[in-house]
Coordinates of C-alpha atoms and ligand atoms in Angstrom, one line a residue:
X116 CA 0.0 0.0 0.0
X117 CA 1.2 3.6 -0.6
X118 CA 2.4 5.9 2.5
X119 CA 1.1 9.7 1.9
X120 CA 1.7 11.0 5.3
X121 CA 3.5 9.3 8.7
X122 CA 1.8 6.2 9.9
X123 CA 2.5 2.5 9.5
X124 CA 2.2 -0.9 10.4
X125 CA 2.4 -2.7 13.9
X126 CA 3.1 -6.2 14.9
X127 CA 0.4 -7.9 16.3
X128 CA 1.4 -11.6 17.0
X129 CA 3.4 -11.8 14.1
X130 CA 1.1 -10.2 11.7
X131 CA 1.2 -7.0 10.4
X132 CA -1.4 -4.8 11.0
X133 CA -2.0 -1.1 9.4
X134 CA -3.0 1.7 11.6
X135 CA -3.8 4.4 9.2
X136 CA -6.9 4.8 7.1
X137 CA -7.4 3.7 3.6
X138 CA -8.4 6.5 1.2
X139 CA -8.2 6.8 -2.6
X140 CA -5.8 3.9 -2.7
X141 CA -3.1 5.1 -0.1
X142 CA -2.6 4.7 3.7
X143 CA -3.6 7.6 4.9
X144 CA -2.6 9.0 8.6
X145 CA -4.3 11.3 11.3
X146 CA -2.4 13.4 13.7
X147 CA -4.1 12.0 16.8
X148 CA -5.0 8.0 17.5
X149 CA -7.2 5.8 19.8
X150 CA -6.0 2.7 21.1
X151 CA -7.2 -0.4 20.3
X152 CA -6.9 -3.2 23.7
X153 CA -7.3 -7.0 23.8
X154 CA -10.6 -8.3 25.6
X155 CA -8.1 -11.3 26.0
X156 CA -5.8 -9.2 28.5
X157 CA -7.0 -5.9 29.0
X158 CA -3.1 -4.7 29.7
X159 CA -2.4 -5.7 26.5
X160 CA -2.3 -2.4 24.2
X161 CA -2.6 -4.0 20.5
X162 CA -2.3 -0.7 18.5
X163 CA -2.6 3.0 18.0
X164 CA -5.0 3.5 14.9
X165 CA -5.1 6.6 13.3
X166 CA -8.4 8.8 14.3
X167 CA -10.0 10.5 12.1
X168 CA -11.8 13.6 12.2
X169 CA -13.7 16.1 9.7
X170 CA -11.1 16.6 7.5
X171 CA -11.0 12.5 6.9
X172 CA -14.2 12.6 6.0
X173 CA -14.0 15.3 3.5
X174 CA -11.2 13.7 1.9
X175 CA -12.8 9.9 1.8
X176 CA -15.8 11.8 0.0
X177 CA -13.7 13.2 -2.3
X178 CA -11.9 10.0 -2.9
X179 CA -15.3 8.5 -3.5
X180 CA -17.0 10.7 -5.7
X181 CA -13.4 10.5 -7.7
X182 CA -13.5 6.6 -7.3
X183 CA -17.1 6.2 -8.1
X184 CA -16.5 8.4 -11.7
X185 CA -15.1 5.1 -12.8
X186 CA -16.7 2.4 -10.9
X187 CA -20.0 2.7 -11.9
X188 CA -19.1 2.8 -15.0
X189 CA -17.8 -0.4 -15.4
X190 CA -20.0 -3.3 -16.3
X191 CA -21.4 -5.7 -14.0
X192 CA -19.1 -8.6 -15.0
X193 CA -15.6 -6.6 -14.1
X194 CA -16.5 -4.8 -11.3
X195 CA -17.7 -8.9 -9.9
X196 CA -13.9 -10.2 -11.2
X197 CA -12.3 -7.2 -9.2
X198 CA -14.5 -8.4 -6.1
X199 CA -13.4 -12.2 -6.6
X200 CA -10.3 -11.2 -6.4
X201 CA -10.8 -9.7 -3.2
X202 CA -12.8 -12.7 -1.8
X203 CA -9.3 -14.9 -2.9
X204 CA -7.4 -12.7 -0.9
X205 CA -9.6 -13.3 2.1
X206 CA -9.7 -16.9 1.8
X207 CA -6.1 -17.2 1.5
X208 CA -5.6 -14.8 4.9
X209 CA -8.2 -16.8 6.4
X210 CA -5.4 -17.8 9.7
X211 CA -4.4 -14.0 9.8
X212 CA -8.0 -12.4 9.7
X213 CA -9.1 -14.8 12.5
X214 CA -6.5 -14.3 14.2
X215 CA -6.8 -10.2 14.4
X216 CA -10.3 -10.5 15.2
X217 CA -10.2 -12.5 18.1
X218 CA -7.5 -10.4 19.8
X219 CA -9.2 -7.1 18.7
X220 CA -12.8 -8.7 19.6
X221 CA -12.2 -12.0 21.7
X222 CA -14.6 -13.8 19.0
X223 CA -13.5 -17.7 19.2
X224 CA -10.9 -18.5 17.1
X225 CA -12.7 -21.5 16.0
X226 CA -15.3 -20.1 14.7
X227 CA -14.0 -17.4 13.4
X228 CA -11.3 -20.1 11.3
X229 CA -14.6 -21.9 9.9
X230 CA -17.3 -20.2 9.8
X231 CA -17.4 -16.7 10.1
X232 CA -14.2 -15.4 7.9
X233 CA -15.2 -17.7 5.1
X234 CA -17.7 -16.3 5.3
X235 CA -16.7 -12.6 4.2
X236 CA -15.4 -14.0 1.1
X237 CA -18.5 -15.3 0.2
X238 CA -20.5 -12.3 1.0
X239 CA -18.4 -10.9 -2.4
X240 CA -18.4 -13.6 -4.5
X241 CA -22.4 -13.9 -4.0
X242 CA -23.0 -10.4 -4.5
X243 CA -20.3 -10.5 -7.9
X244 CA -22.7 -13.3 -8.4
X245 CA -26.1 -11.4 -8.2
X246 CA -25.1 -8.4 -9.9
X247 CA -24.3 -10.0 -13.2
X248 CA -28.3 -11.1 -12.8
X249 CA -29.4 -7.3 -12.2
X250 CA -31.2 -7.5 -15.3
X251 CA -33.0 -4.6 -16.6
X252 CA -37.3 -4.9 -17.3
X253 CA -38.7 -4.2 -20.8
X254 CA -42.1 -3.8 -21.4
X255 CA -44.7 -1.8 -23.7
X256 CA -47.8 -0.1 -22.5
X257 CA -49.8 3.1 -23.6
X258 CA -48.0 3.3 -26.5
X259 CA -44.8 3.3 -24.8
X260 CA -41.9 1.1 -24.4
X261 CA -40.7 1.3 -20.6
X262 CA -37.8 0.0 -19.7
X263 CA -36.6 0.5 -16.0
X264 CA -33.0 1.5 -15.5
X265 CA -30.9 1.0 -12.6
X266 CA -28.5 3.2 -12.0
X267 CA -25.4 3.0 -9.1
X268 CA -26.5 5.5 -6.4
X269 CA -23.1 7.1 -5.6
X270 CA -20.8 7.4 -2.6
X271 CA -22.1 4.7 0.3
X272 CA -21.4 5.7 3.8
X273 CA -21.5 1.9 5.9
X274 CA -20.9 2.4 9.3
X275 CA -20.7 -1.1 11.4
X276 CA -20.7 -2.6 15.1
X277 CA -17.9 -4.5 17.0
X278 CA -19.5 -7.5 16.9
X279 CA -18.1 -9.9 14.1
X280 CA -17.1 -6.8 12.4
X281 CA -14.9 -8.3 9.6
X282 CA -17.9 -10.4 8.5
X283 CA -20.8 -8.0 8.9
X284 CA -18.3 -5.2 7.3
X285 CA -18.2 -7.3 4.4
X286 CA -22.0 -8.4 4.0
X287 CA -22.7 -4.4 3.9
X288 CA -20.0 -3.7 1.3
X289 CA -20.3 -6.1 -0.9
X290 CA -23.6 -5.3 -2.1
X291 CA -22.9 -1.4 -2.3
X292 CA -19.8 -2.4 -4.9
X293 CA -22.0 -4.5 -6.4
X294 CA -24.5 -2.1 -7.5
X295 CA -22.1 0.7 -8.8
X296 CA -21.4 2.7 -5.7
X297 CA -18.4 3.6 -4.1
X298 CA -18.0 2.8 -0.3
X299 CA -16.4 4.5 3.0
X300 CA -16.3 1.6 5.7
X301 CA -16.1 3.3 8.8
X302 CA -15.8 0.0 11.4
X303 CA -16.2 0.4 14.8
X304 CA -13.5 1.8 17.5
X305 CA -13.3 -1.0 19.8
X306 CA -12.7 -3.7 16.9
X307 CA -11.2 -2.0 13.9
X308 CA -8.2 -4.3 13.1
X309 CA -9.4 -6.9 10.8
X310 CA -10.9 -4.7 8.7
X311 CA -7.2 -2.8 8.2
X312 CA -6.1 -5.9 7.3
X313 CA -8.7 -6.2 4.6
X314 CA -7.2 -2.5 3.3
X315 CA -4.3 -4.0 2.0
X316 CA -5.8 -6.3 -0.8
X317 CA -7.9 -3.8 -2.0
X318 CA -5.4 -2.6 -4.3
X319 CA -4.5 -5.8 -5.4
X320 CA -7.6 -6.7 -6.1
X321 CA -8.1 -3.9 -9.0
X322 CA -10.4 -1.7 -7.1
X323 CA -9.7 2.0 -8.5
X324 CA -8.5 4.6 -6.5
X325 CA -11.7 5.9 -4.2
X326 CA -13.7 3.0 -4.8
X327 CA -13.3 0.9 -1.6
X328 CA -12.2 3.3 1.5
X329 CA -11.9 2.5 4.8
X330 CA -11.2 5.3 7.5
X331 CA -10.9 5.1 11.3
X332 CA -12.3 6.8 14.2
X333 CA -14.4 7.5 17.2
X334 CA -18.4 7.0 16.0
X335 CA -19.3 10.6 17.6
X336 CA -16.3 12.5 15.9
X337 CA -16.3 10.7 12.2
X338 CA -19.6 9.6 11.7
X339 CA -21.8 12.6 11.5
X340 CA -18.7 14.4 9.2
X341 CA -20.0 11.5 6.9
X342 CA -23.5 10.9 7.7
X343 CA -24.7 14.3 7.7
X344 CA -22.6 15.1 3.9
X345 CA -25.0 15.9 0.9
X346 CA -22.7 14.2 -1.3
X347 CA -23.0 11.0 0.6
X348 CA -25.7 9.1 -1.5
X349 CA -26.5 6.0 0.7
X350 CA -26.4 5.3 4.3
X351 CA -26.1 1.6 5.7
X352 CA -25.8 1.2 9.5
X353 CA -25.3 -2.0 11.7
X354 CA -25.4 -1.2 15.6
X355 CA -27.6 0.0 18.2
X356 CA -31.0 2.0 18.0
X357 CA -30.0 4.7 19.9
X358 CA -27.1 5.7 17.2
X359 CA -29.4 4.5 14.7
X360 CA -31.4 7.6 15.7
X361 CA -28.7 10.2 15.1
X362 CA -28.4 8.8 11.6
X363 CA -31.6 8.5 11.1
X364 CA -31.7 12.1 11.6
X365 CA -29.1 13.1 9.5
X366 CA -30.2 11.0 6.7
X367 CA -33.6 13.0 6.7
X368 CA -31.5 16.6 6.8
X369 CA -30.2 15.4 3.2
X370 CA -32.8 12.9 2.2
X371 CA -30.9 9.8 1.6
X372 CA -32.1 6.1 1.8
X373 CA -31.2 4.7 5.0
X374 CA -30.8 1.1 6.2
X375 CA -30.1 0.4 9.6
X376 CA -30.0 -3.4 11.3
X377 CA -30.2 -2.6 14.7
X378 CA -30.1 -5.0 18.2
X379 CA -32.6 -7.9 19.0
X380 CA -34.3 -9.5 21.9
X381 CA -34.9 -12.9 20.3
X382 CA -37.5 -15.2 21.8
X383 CA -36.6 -18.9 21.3
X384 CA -40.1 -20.8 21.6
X385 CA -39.7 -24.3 23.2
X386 CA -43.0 -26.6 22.8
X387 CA -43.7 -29.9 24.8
X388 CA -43.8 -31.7 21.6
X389 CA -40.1 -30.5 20.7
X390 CA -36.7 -32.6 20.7
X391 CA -36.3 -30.9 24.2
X392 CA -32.7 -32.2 24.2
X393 CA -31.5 -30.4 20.6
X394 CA -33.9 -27.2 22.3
X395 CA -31.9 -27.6 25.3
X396 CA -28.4 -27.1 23.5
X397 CA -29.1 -24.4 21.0
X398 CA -30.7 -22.6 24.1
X399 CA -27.2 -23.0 26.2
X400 CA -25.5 -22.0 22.8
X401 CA -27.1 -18.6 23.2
X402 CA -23.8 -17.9 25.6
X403 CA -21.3 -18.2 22.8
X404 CA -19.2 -15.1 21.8
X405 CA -20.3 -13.9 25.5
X406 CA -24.1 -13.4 24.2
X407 CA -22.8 -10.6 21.6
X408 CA -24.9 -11.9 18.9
X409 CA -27.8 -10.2 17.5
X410 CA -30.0 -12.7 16.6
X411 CA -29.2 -14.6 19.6
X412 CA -32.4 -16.0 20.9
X413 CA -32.1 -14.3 24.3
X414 CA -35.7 -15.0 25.8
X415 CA -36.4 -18.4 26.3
X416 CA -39.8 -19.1 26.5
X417 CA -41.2 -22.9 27.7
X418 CA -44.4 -24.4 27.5
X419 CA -45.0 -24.6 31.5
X420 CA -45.4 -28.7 31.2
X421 CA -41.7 -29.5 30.4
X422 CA -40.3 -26.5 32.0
X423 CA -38.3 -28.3 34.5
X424 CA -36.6 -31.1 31.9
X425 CA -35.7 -28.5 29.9
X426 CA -34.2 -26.3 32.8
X427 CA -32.6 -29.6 33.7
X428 CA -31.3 -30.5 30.3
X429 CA -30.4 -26.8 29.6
X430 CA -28.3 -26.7 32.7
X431 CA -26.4 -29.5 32.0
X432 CA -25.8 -28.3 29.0
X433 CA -24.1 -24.7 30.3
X434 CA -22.5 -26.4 32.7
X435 CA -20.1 -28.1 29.8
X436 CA -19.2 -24.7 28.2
X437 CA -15.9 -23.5 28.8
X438 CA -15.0 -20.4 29.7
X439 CA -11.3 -19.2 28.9
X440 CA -9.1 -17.9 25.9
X441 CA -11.1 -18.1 22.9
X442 CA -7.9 -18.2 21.0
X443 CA -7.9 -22.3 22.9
X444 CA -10.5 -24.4 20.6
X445 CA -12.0 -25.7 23.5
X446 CA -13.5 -22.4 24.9
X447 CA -16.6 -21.7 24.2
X448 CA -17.6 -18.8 26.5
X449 CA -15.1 -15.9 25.3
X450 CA -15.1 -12.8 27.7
X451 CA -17.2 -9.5 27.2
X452 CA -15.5 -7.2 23.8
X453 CA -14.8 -4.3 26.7
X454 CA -14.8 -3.2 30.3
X455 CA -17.7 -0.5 29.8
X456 CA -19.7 -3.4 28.3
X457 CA -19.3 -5.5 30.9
X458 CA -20.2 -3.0 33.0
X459 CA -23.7 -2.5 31.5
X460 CA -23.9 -6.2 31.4
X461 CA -23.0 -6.1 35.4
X462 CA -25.4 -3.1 35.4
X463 CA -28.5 -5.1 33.9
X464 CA -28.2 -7.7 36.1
X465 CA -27.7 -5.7 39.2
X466 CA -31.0 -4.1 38.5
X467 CA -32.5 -7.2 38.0
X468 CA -31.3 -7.8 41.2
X469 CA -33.2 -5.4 42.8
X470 CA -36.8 -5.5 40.8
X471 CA -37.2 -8.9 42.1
X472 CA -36.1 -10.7 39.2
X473 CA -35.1 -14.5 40.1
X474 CA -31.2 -15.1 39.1
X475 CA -31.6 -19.0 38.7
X476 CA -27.6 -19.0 38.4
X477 CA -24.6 -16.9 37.2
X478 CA -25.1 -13.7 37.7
X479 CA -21.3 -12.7 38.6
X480 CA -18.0 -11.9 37.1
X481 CA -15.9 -15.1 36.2
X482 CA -12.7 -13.8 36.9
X483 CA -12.0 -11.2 38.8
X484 CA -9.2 -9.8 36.7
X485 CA -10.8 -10.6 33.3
X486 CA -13.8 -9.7 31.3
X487 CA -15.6 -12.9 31.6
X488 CA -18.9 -13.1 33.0
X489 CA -20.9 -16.1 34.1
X490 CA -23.3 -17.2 32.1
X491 CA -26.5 -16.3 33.7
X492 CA -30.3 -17.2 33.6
X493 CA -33.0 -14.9 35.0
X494 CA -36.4 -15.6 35.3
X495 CA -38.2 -12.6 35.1
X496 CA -40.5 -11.2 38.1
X497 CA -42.8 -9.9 35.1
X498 CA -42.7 -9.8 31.3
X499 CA -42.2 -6.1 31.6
X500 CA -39.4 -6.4 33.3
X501 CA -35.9 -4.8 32.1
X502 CA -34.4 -8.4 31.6
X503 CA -37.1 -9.2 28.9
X504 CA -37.5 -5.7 27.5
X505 CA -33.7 -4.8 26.7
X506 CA -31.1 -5.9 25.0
X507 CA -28.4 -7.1 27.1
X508 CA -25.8 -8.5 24.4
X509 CA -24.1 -10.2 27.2
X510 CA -24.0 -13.5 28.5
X511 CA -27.8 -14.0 29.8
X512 CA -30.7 -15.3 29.3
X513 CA -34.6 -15.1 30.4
X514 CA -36.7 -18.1 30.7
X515 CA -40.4 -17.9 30.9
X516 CA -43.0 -20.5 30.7
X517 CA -46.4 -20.5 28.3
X518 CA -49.7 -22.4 28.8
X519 CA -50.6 -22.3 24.9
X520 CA -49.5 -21.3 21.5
X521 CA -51.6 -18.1 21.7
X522 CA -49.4 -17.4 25.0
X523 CA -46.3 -18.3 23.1
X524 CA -46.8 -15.7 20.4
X525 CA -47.7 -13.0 22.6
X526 CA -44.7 -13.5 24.6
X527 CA -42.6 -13.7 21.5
X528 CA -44.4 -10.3 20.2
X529 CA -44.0 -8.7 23.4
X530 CA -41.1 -6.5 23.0
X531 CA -40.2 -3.3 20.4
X532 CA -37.5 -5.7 19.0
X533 CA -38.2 -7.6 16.0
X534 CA -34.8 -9.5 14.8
X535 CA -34.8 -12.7 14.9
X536 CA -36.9 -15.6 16.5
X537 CA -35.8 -19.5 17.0
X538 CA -38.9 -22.3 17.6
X539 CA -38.8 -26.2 18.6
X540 CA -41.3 -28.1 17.7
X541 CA -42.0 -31.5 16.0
X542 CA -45.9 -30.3 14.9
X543 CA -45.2 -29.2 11.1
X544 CA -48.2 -27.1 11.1
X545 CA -47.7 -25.5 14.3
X546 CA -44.2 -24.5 13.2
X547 CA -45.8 -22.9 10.4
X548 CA -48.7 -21.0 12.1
X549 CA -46.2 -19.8 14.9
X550 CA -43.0 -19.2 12.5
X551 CA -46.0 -16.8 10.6
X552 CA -46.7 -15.2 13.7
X553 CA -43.9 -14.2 15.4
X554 CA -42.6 -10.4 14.4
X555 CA -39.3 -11.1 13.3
X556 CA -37.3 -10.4 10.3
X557 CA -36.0 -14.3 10.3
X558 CA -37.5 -17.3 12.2
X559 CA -36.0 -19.9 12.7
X560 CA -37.6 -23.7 13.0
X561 CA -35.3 -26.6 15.0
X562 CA -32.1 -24.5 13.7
X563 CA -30.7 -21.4 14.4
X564 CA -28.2 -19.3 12.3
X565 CA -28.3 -21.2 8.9
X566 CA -28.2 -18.1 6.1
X567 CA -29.1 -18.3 2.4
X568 CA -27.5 -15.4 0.9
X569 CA -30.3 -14.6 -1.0
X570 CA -32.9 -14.3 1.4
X571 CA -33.5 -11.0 2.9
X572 CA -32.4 -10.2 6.1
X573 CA -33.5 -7.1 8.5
X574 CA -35.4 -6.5 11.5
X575 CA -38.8 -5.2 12.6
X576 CA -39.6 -2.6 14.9
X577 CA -36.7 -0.9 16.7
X578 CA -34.7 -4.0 15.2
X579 CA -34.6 -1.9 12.5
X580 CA -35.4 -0.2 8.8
X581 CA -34.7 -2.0 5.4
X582 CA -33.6 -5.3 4.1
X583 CA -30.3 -6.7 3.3
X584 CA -29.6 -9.9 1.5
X585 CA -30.0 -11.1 -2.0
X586 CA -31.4 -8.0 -4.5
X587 CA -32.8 -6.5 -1.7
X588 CA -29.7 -4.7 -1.2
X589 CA -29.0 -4.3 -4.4
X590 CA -32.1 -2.3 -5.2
X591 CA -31.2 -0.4 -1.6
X592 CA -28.2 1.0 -3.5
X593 CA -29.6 1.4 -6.7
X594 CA -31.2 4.6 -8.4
X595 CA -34.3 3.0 -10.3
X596 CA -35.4 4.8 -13.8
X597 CA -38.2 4.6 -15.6
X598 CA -37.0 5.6 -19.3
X599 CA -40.8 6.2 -21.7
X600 CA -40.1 5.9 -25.6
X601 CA -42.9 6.9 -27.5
X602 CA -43.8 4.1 -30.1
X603 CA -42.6 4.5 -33.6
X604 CA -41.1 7.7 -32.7
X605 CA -37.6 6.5 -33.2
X606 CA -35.5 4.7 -35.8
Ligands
LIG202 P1 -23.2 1.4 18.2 O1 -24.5 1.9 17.7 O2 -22.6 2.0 19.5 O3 -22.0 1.6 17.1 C1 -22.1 1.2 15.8 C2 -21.2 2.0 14.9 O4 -21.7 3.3 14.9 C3 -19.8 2.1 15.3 O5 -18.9 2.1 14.2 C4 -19.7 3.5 15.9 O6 -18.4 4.1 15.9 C5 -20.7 4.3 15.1 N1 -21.3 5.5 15.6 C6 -21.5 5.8 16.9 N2 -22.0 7.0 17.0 C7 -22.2 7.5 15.8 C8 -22.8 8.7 15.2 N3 -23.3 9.6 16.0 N4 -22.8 8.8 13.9 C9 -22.3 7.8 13.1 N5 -21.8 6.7 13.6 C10 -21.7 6.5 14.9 O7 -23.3 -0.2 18.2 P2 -22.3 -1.2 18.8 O8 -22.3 -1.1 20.3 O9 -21.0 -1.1 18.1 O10 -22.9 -2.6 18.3 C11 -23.8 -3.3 19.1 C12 -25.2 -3.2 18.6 O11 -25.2 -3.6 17.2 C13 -26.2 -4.1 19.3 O12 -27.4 -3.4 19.5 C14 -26.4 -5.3 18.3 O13 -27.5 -6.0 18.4 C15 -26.3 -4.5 17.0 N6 -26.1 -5.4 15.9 C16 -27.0 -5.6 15.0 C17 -26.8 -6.5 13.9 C18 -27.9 -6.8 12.9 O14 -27.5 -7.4 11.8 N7 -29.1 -6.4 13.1 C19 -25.6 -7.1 13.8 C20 -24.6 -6.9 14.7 C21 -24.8 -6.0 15.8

């Protein structure tokens, strides 16, 4: 990569890691920094990344509107080759990616080796894929023939969360490039390192100058420098409401489309007619990555006849994870991303505490001098309590019990979220009537996590506005025209 201005590279474990921003093609370096810890070892200072301000953003709009000059006009087919290429390079980093994020993040390694990196290549190659079938409609009427154009938007502005931030950074990207438009990634502060790593092979890859940026920084400071820019043209957020609201705002102040996939509260639906034992494990799997999953299915609600085998079954279950290094394949329960989370997680709890809430167990740091906290079950004094209303995005759990299916669908319904939802059951047609029913962006039936590319993906509610996935996001990032030529009038 080229070096306009002082900055660099540090070693992190052996790998090299940029610290600057990535802007028209070149490493690009701010006067001041924030520094970037390991959830791992909190005394273990990984890097000082270069933080951006105002004047980044102005110049990664510049760069794009340069970059996007040439991108969109490119066809379809080369501007997917130049994003293979980029998908090659992930897959054959796959070790080095992983092994960034889970210091940066304290994601498990193993996951993050076989499912979730491998992932971010094939978030490009699908969407190089899809936009090669981005046809164009034809059609005569009223003596006209329509045809409906779609037209790359401009400069995208994705801003994304700390959780599996190389992975969701890609999923939003990918679509954006797809369509035409040039992008400014700005990741998120407490996890920005495997995306630097991804700055590297961009040039490699073929992307022009401008087209794929990636600048650093404090949300607050950058972000509303490039959310609240005219010549941004699209805005794609991953994170939490309440930011959500700000860029909400400042996509209204310059009328731009806005996406936003926002938090969860996830019920997971367990009926007496369910494998209660396969229930029972993909409930305790709710803990891994510390609970900092979106669509984690974080209220578990039981029909009240088999609450106490499935308590049983569940326990035994948590009982067997492993809390410890997630860079160790055994661990399963990795420790909280950051000690201000883990206060909030402490925080939640706490007052759960004191409403009356029952903690069945957990409830308590793990270590002392780490960031690990026990994973935790709560049943809930009443539905409105905090617990059930809130997104924790830690370690714990509500469980609740239900006397019907009509109960079970108003409990799952219950909240402002509307993310995700996760259902046992062996009765096909209940699994239909209560998948149909439950406000969610995806259900789930007897499986939980399992994506098809294609399908569309968002939430509902304060879960959030828009759908990703497939052409859904393709058509976010698009400019649609209707072009009218008057029959017969041309040669
Ligand atoms: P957050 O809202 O605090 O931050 C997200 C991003 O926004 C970060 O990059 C941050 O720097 C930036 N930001 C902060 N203030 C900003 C501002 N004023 N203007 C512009 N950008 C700003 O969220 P988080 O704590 O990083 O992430 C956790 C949240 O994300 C949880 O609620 C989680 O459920 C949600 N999430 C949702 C999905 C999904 O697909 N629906 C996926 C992952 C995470």
């Amino acid at each position: 990569m080229k070096k306009t201005a002082e900055g660099g590279y540090v070693d992190i474990d052996g790998i090299s890691v940029c610290t600057d921003h990535f802007i028209g093609g070149e490493q690009v370096a701010s006067p001041t920094t924030f520094e970037v810890r390991s959830p791992l070892d909190w005394n273990w200072k990984l890097a000082e990344i270069s933080r951006g301000d105002a004047g980044t953003a102005v110049r990664a709009i510049e760069a794009a509107e340069q970059g996007f000059k040439i991108w969109s006009r490119m066809s379809p087919t080369e501007r997917g080759r130049i994003m293979n290429n980029l998908a090659d390079s992930i897959d054959a980093n796959i070790e080095k990616i992983a092994t960034i994020e889970c210091l940066d993040m304290a994601m498990l390694l193993d996951s993050l080796e076989k499912r979730v990196i491998p992932r971010a290549a094939r978030n490009f190659r699908a969407y190089a894929n899809l936009a090669t079938e981005h046809q164009e409609r034809m059609w005569n009427s009223n003596g006209t023939r329509n045809t409906v154009i779609r037209m790359p938007a401009g400069p995208a502005v994705i801003i994304t969360p700390w959780n599996a931030p190389f992975m969701l950074s890609t999923w939003k990207c990918a679509p954006a490039l797809a369509a035409g438009n040039s992008v400014i990634l700005k990741p998120a502060e407490w996890s920005p390192l495997s995306l630097s790593l991804l700055a590297d092979w961009i040039n490699d890859a073929g992307f022009p100058p401008g087209v794929f940026n990636i600048v650093q920084g404090i949300g607050r400071e950058i972000g509303p420098c490039l959310t609240g820019d005219p010549r941004v043209k699209r805005i794609s957020f991953t994170g939490s409401p309440e930011t959500a609201r700000h860029i909400g705002r400042a996509a209204a102040e310059n009328i731009v489309p806005f996406t936003a996939e926002l938090g969860g509260k996830g019920a997971l639906v367990v009926f007496a007619d369910a494998d209660i034992d396969a229930a029972a494990q993909k409930a305790s799997s709710q803990f891994h990555d510390s609970g900092q999953v979106c669509l984690a299915g974080t209220r578990i609600l039981v029909e009240e006849g088999i609450r106490d085998d499935f308590l049983e079954k569940f326990t035994i279950y948590t009982k067997k994870q492993i809390q410890g290094d997630s860079r160790d394949m055994t661990t399963t329960l990795s420790p909280a991303i950051h000690p201000d989370h883990l206060a909030k997680v402490e925080a939640f709890v706490s007052n759960a505490r004191k409403n009356g809430d029952k903690i069945i167990f957990g409830g308590r740091r793990w270590k002392q001098d780490g960031l690990w906290y026990e994973p935790t079950l709560i049943e809930p004094k009443s539905n409105d309590s905090e617990v059930v209303q809130r997104e924790i995005f830690g370690p714990v759990l509500t469980v609740q019990t239900f006397a019907d299916e009509a109960e079970s669908i108003h409990l799952a319904n219950s909240t402002a979220y509307g993310l995700s939802g996760i259902v046992y059951t062996r009765d096909a047609a209940k699994a239909e009537r209560v998948g149909r029913s439950i406000r969610a962006g995806t259900v789930w039936v007897n499986t939980f996590l399992i994506r098809d590319l294609t399908a569309p993906f968002g939430g509902i509610g304060i879960s959030g506005i828009g759908r990703e996935g497939g052409h859904y996001a393709l058509e976010f990032h698009s400019d649609l025209k209707t072009l009218q030529v008057l029959e017969g009038s041309v040669i």
